[in-house]
Amino acid sequence: MEMLGLSLALFGAALAAALAGIGSAIGIGVAGGAAAGVMTEDPNKFGSCLILQALPGTQGIYGLLIAFFVLNKLGLLGGAGAVALTWNQGLQIFASCLPIAVVGWYSAIWQGKTSAASIQMISKKPEAMGKAIILPAMVETYAVLALLTSILMLMGVQVG
Amino acid sequence: MGVAKLKKAELYYHKSVHEQIAAAIQETGACQIISTVEENQPRPSEVEALISCIEEKLADVRYLNRTLTPHYVDPIPALDRMLGERPEVTMTELEELANKTDLKKICDDTRAVERETADVRLKLSEAKLNYSILSSLEFFDYPLSIFNEGTRTLTALAGTIKPENLPGLKAALGDFSKFAQDTELIIAPYNEKEKPTEVCAVLFYSRSVEAEVRELCSKNGLSLIEIPASFSGTPAEEKEKLTAAITELEATEKLLAVKMADLANDNMLTVQKLSDYYNSLAGRYNGTAKSDETESTMLTKFWLPADRAEEIKSKIEAISPEIDLTLADPEPDEEPPSLLSNGSLVRPFNILTELYSSPRYRGIDPTPLLAPFFWIFFGMCLGDAGYALVVFGLILYVFKKYKKISVGVKEFIRLFLFCSVSTFIYGVISGSFFGNFIDSFVPILVPLKNSLMLVDPMTNPMQVLGISLLLGVIHLMFGLLVAAYEKIRNKEFIDAIGSNISWFLFIVGLCLFGVGLGGMLPPHFTQIGQFMAIIGAVIIFFYAGREKKGIINKIISGFLALYGSTSYLGDILSYSRLLALGFGSAVIGMVINLLGGLAANIPYIGWLIAIVVIIGGHLFSIAINILGSFVHPLRLQYVEFFGKFYSGGGEPFTPMTLSQEFVNVKA
C-alpha cells in the first residue's frame, strides 16, 4: 500500500499526457483533413493551412508539460529516486492533473473543428487569415486556463 | 500617425494620351481608382480593345504557367523567392520581351507535346489492360484467333466465373446431349486452398448453338472477356509482342516528359515575366476602364495620399498639356478608403490592425494604441532571453543577406525583431535563458542571473499572475478611456460618461479598494477606491434605466447593467494567459534541458545525443511558442481591447500597382 500515493500521482500524469494528447491528435486530424482538401485546389495555401492545423496541437504539449512537472516533482527524472508520498498526496497530484487532462482533451477536439472551418474560410478568403487564426484561439483560452489551474494546483501540493 | 489624409483627384484628359496616363497612375503605386461609371455601362472603346487583346495573351500565359509549372524546377529556392531574391526587370524590358516572344508558338509546341503524351498514355493503358487479359489466358495454349474468327464450324469464348458457380455451369452444359457433343469447357487451373474469387474459363462450341450457349453462360454467372481482334497467336506469343510494344511506349513517354521539361526550362522564365507584364497591363486598363468618357476625352477619378499629391500631380501633368487634374479633400458624405500611416516604430504593428479590419477613414487608428501592449504581452508569453537572442540573430542575418525583401514581408519580420527585444527583457528579469539552461549546465552564471531577476514565476507564480491581471486592468481601462474619448469627439457626452467613464470609475475603484484592503496601499486609497466605485455604480445604474418606463423597469435594468461587471471579471482573468504561456515556454525549455541532461549520461555518444536533443528541442520550442505568443496577445487585442472601442469597418486603401507575382518589376 505504501506505493499507492506514487501510483495515483503517476496515473494523473499519464492522464494529463494521454487525454490531452488524444484530443490534440483528433483536433489536428480533423483540421488536417480540411487542409488537405483545400490544398488539392490550391497547393500554395500550404503555409497558412499548416499554421491553422497546428493550433489544436498545443493541448498535447500542455498535457506533456504537466506530466513532466509531476515526474519532476516525484523525483522520477534523473537518478535521485522517487520521493515518499502518502496516498493523500498522490490523490492531490492526481486531482491537479485533471483540469488539463479533461479540458485539454475536449478543447483540442473542438479547436480542431474550428480550425477546419477556418481553413475552409481562408480557401475562399485568403485575406481573412487574421480572423481565421483568432477563432480557434478563442477555444484554446480554456485549455490555457486549465493549464494554469493545473500548474497552480501542482505548485500548491507539498511533497517530500 | 493614424489614418493618412487622402485627396481625391479628378483627371480630365484627351483619349490619345490615355495609355501614358494609365501607365503613370499605375507606376506611382499610390492611386486607387474610383469607379465613375454604372455597373453595366459599356467600357470606353479604346480601353475595351486593349483589354480584350491583353486577355487573349493572358489566356496563353495562364495555360503555359499551368501546364509547364509541374515540369519546372525553380532555380530559386522557395524561401529566397519569398524574401525577394527574384529577377529584376523594368516595364520597358518586359515590353521588348513581349514583342519578341512568340507566345503562340510556345503554346503550340506545348500543346503538341501535351497531346502526344495523352495519346501515348492512352495506348499504354490499353496495352497494359490487354496484357492482364493475356496473363489470365496463359493456360490456354492455342492461337487466340479462335475467339474472333473461329474455324468453319467451331468458335470459342472466354470469361471469368466464381468457383462456386462452376458446377452449375458444367451441369447446364452437360444437360442436353447436343451441348455435350458440341461444347468443351476448359477451366484455368487454380488452387482450391487459395479460394480465388473468380477463375478464368474458355468454352469451345459449335456455331450452330451459339445463341443458346451464350444465354446459358450469362445465366450461370460467366462474365465474358472481350478478346481484342488483333490477337491471333497463342497467349505466350502475343504477350511477347505486347511486352515489346509496352517498352517502346514507355520509352516514348519518358522522351516526351524530357521534351516537356526542356520546354519548361527554356520558356518558364519568359512565361513568368510575361505573366507579370500582362497582369500589370490588365490591372492598369481594368482600372481606367472605370473612367467616364465623352467622344474624345476621358475622366478618371482616384484617391491618393495627400502627402504625395503634389508630386504625383506634377508627374501626370508633365505627360501632355491637354490634361486637367484637380485635387480636392473628401466631401463629408464620402467614405474614402483608409491607409495606415505610422512612424517606423509603430509601422510593423499596422498588420495587426489590418488583419482585424481597417479603421474607417475618419475613425481612430488603434495601431499606436495596441503596439506597446502587444509588445509587452508577446515578451511575457515567449519570455526567454535565449529564444529572443536566437530570433534576433536570425532576423539580423536575414536582413543582411536579403536586400530585396518586399515592404510587407519586411515589416512583418520587423514586428518579430521588435518583439524579440521585449522577450529578451522579460527573459532576463524572469531568469529564463533557454529554460533553466544556466542552472542546469553553467552554474557559474547563476549569481549573475539571479541578480538580474525581478520576478520568479517558478517559485512565486502568484506575483506574475498579479502582474498579468494588473496589465489586463490597465489595458481594458485604457480601452474604455479611448472609447470615451471617441464619444466625446462625436459630442456624445452622456454616452461617454454613462457607458465608459462610469465603468472606468467602478472598476478602478474596486481594484483600489481591494488592493487597499489587502494592505498593499495606504489606507486612504481604500476610501478613494470605495468612493470611485460607488459613483461609478450609481452612474451605471441610472444610465441603464434612463429610457425605461416605470420605476420597477428602471431598477431591473439598472441591476442587470451592474451584473455586466461579470464580463469585465472574465476579461481581466483572460490575461492570466500571460502567466500561463510564459510558464509554458519556461517549462518546455526546462524539460528539454532535462532530457538533454539525461541523454548526456549515455556512455560514449551521450554528449552528441545531448547536443542534438538540446538544439533540436529548443528550436522546436521556439517555433511552437512563437505561434502561441503571437496568437494569444493578438486575441487580447482583438477580443478584450478592441471590444471596448474599436470595430473597424473601413475599406483598406488598395492602390493600382504593378503585378509582381514572379519577378520584381520596376517602372
PDB file of N, CA, C and O in Angstrom, chain B residues 279-302:
ATOM      1  N   ASN B 279      -0.426  40.814 -66.561  1.00  0.00           N
ATOM      2  CA  ASN B 279      -1.302  41.079 -65.421  1.00  0.00           C
ATOM      3  C   ASN B 279      -1.231  42.537 -65.011  1.00  0.00           C
ATOM      4  O   ASN B 279      -2.238  43.130 -64.606  1.00  0.00           O
ATOM      5  N   SER B 280      -0.023  43.124 -65.103  1.00  0.00           N
ATOM      6  CA  SER B 280       0.097  44.552 -64.810  1.00  0.00           C
ATOM      7  C   SER B 280      -0.758  45.354 -65.779  1.00  0.00           C
ATOM      8  O   SER B 280      -1.507  46.252 -65.376  1.00  0.00           O
ATOM      9  N   LEU B 281      -0.635  45.014 -67.065  1.00  0.00           N
ATOM     10  CA  LEU B 281      -1.413  45.754 -68.064  1.00  0.00           C
ATOM     11  C   LEU B 281      -2.907  45.577 -67.836  1.00  0.00           C
ATOM     12  O   LEU B 281      -3.679  46.537 -67.906  1.00  0.00           O
ATOM     13  N   ALA B 282      -3.305  44.330 -67.537  1.00  0.00           N
ATOM     14  CA  ALA B 282      -4.731  44.078 -67.330  1.00  0.00           C
ATOM     15  C   ALA B 282      -5.230  44.900 -66.147  1.00  0.00           C
ATOM     16  O   ALA B 282      -6.297  45.520 -66.214  1.00  0.00           O
ATOM     17  N   GLY B 283      -4.430  44.920 -65.054  1.00  0.00           N
ATOM     18  CA  GLY B 283      -4.825  45.715 -63.893  1.00  0.00           C
ATOM     19  C   GLY B 283      -4.931  47.182 -64.253  1.00  0.00           C
ATOM     20  O   GLY B 283      -5.871  47.873 -63.865  1.00  0.00           O
ATOM     21  N   ARG B 284      -3.969  47.643 -65.030  1.00  0.00           N
ATOM     22  CA  ARG B 284      -3.915  49.045 -65.414  1.00  0.00           C
ATOM     23  C   ARG B 284      -5.184  49.445 -66.182  1.00  0.00           C
ATOM     24  O   ARG B 284      -5.863  50.396 -65.830  1.00  0.00           O
ATOM     25  N   TYR B 285      -5.505  48.667 -67.226  1.00  0.00           N
ATOM     26  CA  TYR B 285      -6.628  49.090 -68.062  1.00  0.00           C
ATOM     27  C   TYR B 285      -7.980  48.726 -67.460  1.00  0.00           C
ATOM     28  O   TYR B 285      -8.962  49.400 -67.731  1.00  0.00           O
ATOM     29  N   ASN B 286      -8.022  47.686 -66.635  1.00  0.00           N
ATOM     30  CA  ASN B 286      -9.280  47.445 -65.930  1.00  0.00           C
ATOM     31  C   ASN B 286      -9.548  48.584 -64.963  1.00  0.00           C
ATOM     32  O   ASN B 286     -10.704  48.867 -64.637  1.00  0.00           O
ATOM     33  N   GLY B 287      -8.457  49.210 -64.470  1.00  0.00           N
ATOM     34  CA  GLY B 287      -8.624  50.381 -63.608  1.00  0.00           C
ATOM     35  C   GLY B 287      -9.189  51.553 -64.390  1.00  0.00           C
ATOM     36  O   GLY B 287     -10.223  52.129 -64.034  1.00  0.00           O
ATOM     37  N   THR B 288      -8.531  51.900 -65.487  1.00  0.00           N
ATOM     38  CA  THR B 288      -9.010  53.082 -66.213  1.00  0.00           C
ATOM     39  C   THR B 288     -10.317  52.792 -66.957  1.00  0.00           C
ATOM     40  O   THR B 288     -10.990  53.716 -67.392  1.00  0.00           O
ATOM     41  N   ALA B 289     -10.672  51.516 -67.056  1.00  0.00           N
ATOM     42  CA  ALA B 289     -11.958  51.199 -67.678  1.00  0.00           C
ATOM     43  C   ALA B 289     -13.105  51.732 -66.841  1.00  0.00           C
ATOM     44  O   ALA B 289     -14.236  51.825 -67.319  1.00  0.00           O
ATOM     45  N   LYS B 290     -12.806  52.070 -65.578  1.00  0.00           N
ATOM     46  CA  LYS B 290     -13.864  52.603 -64.719  1.00  0.00           C
ATOM     47  C   LYS B 290     -14.065  54.098 -64.957  1.00  0.00           C
ATOM     48  O   LYS B 290     -14.776  54.751 -64.211  1.00  0.00           O
ATOM     49  N   SER B 291     -13.389  54.640 -65.993  1.00  0.00           N
ATOM     50  CA  SER B 291     -13.490  56.070 -66.254  1.00  0.00           C
ATOM     51  C   SER B 291     -14.738  56.395 -67.077  1.00  0.00           C
ATOM     52  O   SER B 291     -15.264  55.551 -67.794  1.00  0.00           O
ATOM     53  N   ASP B 292     -15.145  57.648 -66.942  1.00  0.00           N
ATOM     54  CA  ASP B 292     -16.243  58.128 -67.768  1.00  0.00           C
ATOM     55  C   ASP B 292     -15.632  58.712 -69.042  1.00  0.00           C
ATOM     56  O   ASP B 292     -14.469  59.106 -69.037  1.00  0.00           O
ATOM     57  N   GLU B 293     -16.420  58.788 -70.129  1.00  0.00           N
ATOM     58  CA  GLU B 293     -15.836  59.281 -71.375  1.00  0.00           C
ATOM     59  C   GLU B 293     -16.808  60.189 -72.118  1.00  0.00           C
ATOM     60  O   GLU B 293     -18.009  60.109 -71.944  1.00  0.00           O
ATOM     61  N   THR B 294     -16.241  61.079 -72.910  1.00  0.00           N
ATOM     62  CA  THR B 294     -17.018  61.749 -73.942  1.00  0.00           C
ATOM     63  C   THR B 294     -16.432  61.255 -75.249  1.00  0.00           C
ATOM     64  O   THR B 294     -15.642  60.296 -75.244  1.00  0.00           O
ATOM     65  N   GLU B 295     -16.740  61.922 -76.345  1.00  0.00           N
ATOM     66  CA  GLU B 295     -16.255  61.408 -77.616  1.00  0.00           C
ATOM     67  C   GLU B 295     -14.724  61.356 -77.651  1.00  0.00           C
ATOM     68  O   GLU B 295     -14.141  60.389 -78.124  1.00  0.00           O
ATOM     69  N   SER B 296     -14.086  62.413 -77.158  1.00  0.00           N
ATOM     70  CA  SER B 296     -12.627  62.400 -77.283  1.00  0.00           C
ATOM     71  C   SER B 296     -11.905  62.618 -75.951  1.00  0.00           C
ATOM     72  O   SER B 296     -10.693  62.712 -75.932  1.00  0.00           O
ATOM     73  N   THR B 297     -12.627  62.702 -74.847  1.00  0.00           N
ATOM     74  CA  THR B 297     -11.919  62.849 -73.558  1.00  0.00           C
ATOM     75  C   THR B 297     -12.356  61.757 -72.596  1.00  0.00           C
ATOM     76  O   THR B 297     -13.373  61.087 -72.782  1.00  0.00           O
ATOM     77  N   MET B 298     -11.546  61.616 -71.577  1.00  0.00           N
ATOM     78  CA  MET B 298     -11.900  60.674 -70.514  1.00  0.00           C
ATOM     79  C   MET B 298     -11.764  61.374 -69.174  1.00  0.00           C
ATOM     80  O   MET B 298     -10.975  62.299 -69.020  1.00  0.00           O
ATOM     81  N   LEU B 299     -12.561  60.886 -68.199  1.00  0.00           N
ATOM     82  CA  LEU B 299     -12.483  61.423 -66.849  1.00  0.00           C
ATOM     83  C   LEU B 299     -12.171  60.260 -65.905  1.00  0.00           C
ATOM     84  O   LEU B 299     -12.936  59.299 -65.824  1.00  0.00           O
ATOM     85  N   THR B 300     -11.016  60.321 -65.249  1.00  0.00           N
ATOM     86  CA  THR B 300     -10.647  59.287 -64.293  1.00  0.00           C
ATOM     87  C   THR B 300     -10.565  59.932 -62.911  1.00  0.00           C
ATOM     88  O   THR B 300      -9.960  60.996 -62.771  1.00  0.00           O
ATOM     89  N   LYS B 301     -11.196  59.286 -61.928  1.00  0.00           N
ATOM     90  CA  LYS B 301     -11.097  59.803 -60.557  1.00  0.00           C
ATOM     91  C   LYS B 301     -10.329  58.800 -59.711  1.00  0.00           C
ATOM     92  O   LYS B 301     -10.469  57.586 -59.897  1.00  0.00           O
ATOM     93  N   PHE B 302      -9.520  59.294 -58.825  1.00  0.00           N
ATOM     94  CA  PHE B 302      -8.825  58.351 -57.929  1.00  0.00           C
ATOM     95  C   PHE B 302      -8.455  59.025 -56.617  1.00  0.00           C
ATOM     96  O   PHE B 302      -8.374  60.250 -56.528  1.00  0.00           O
TER      97      PHE B 302
END
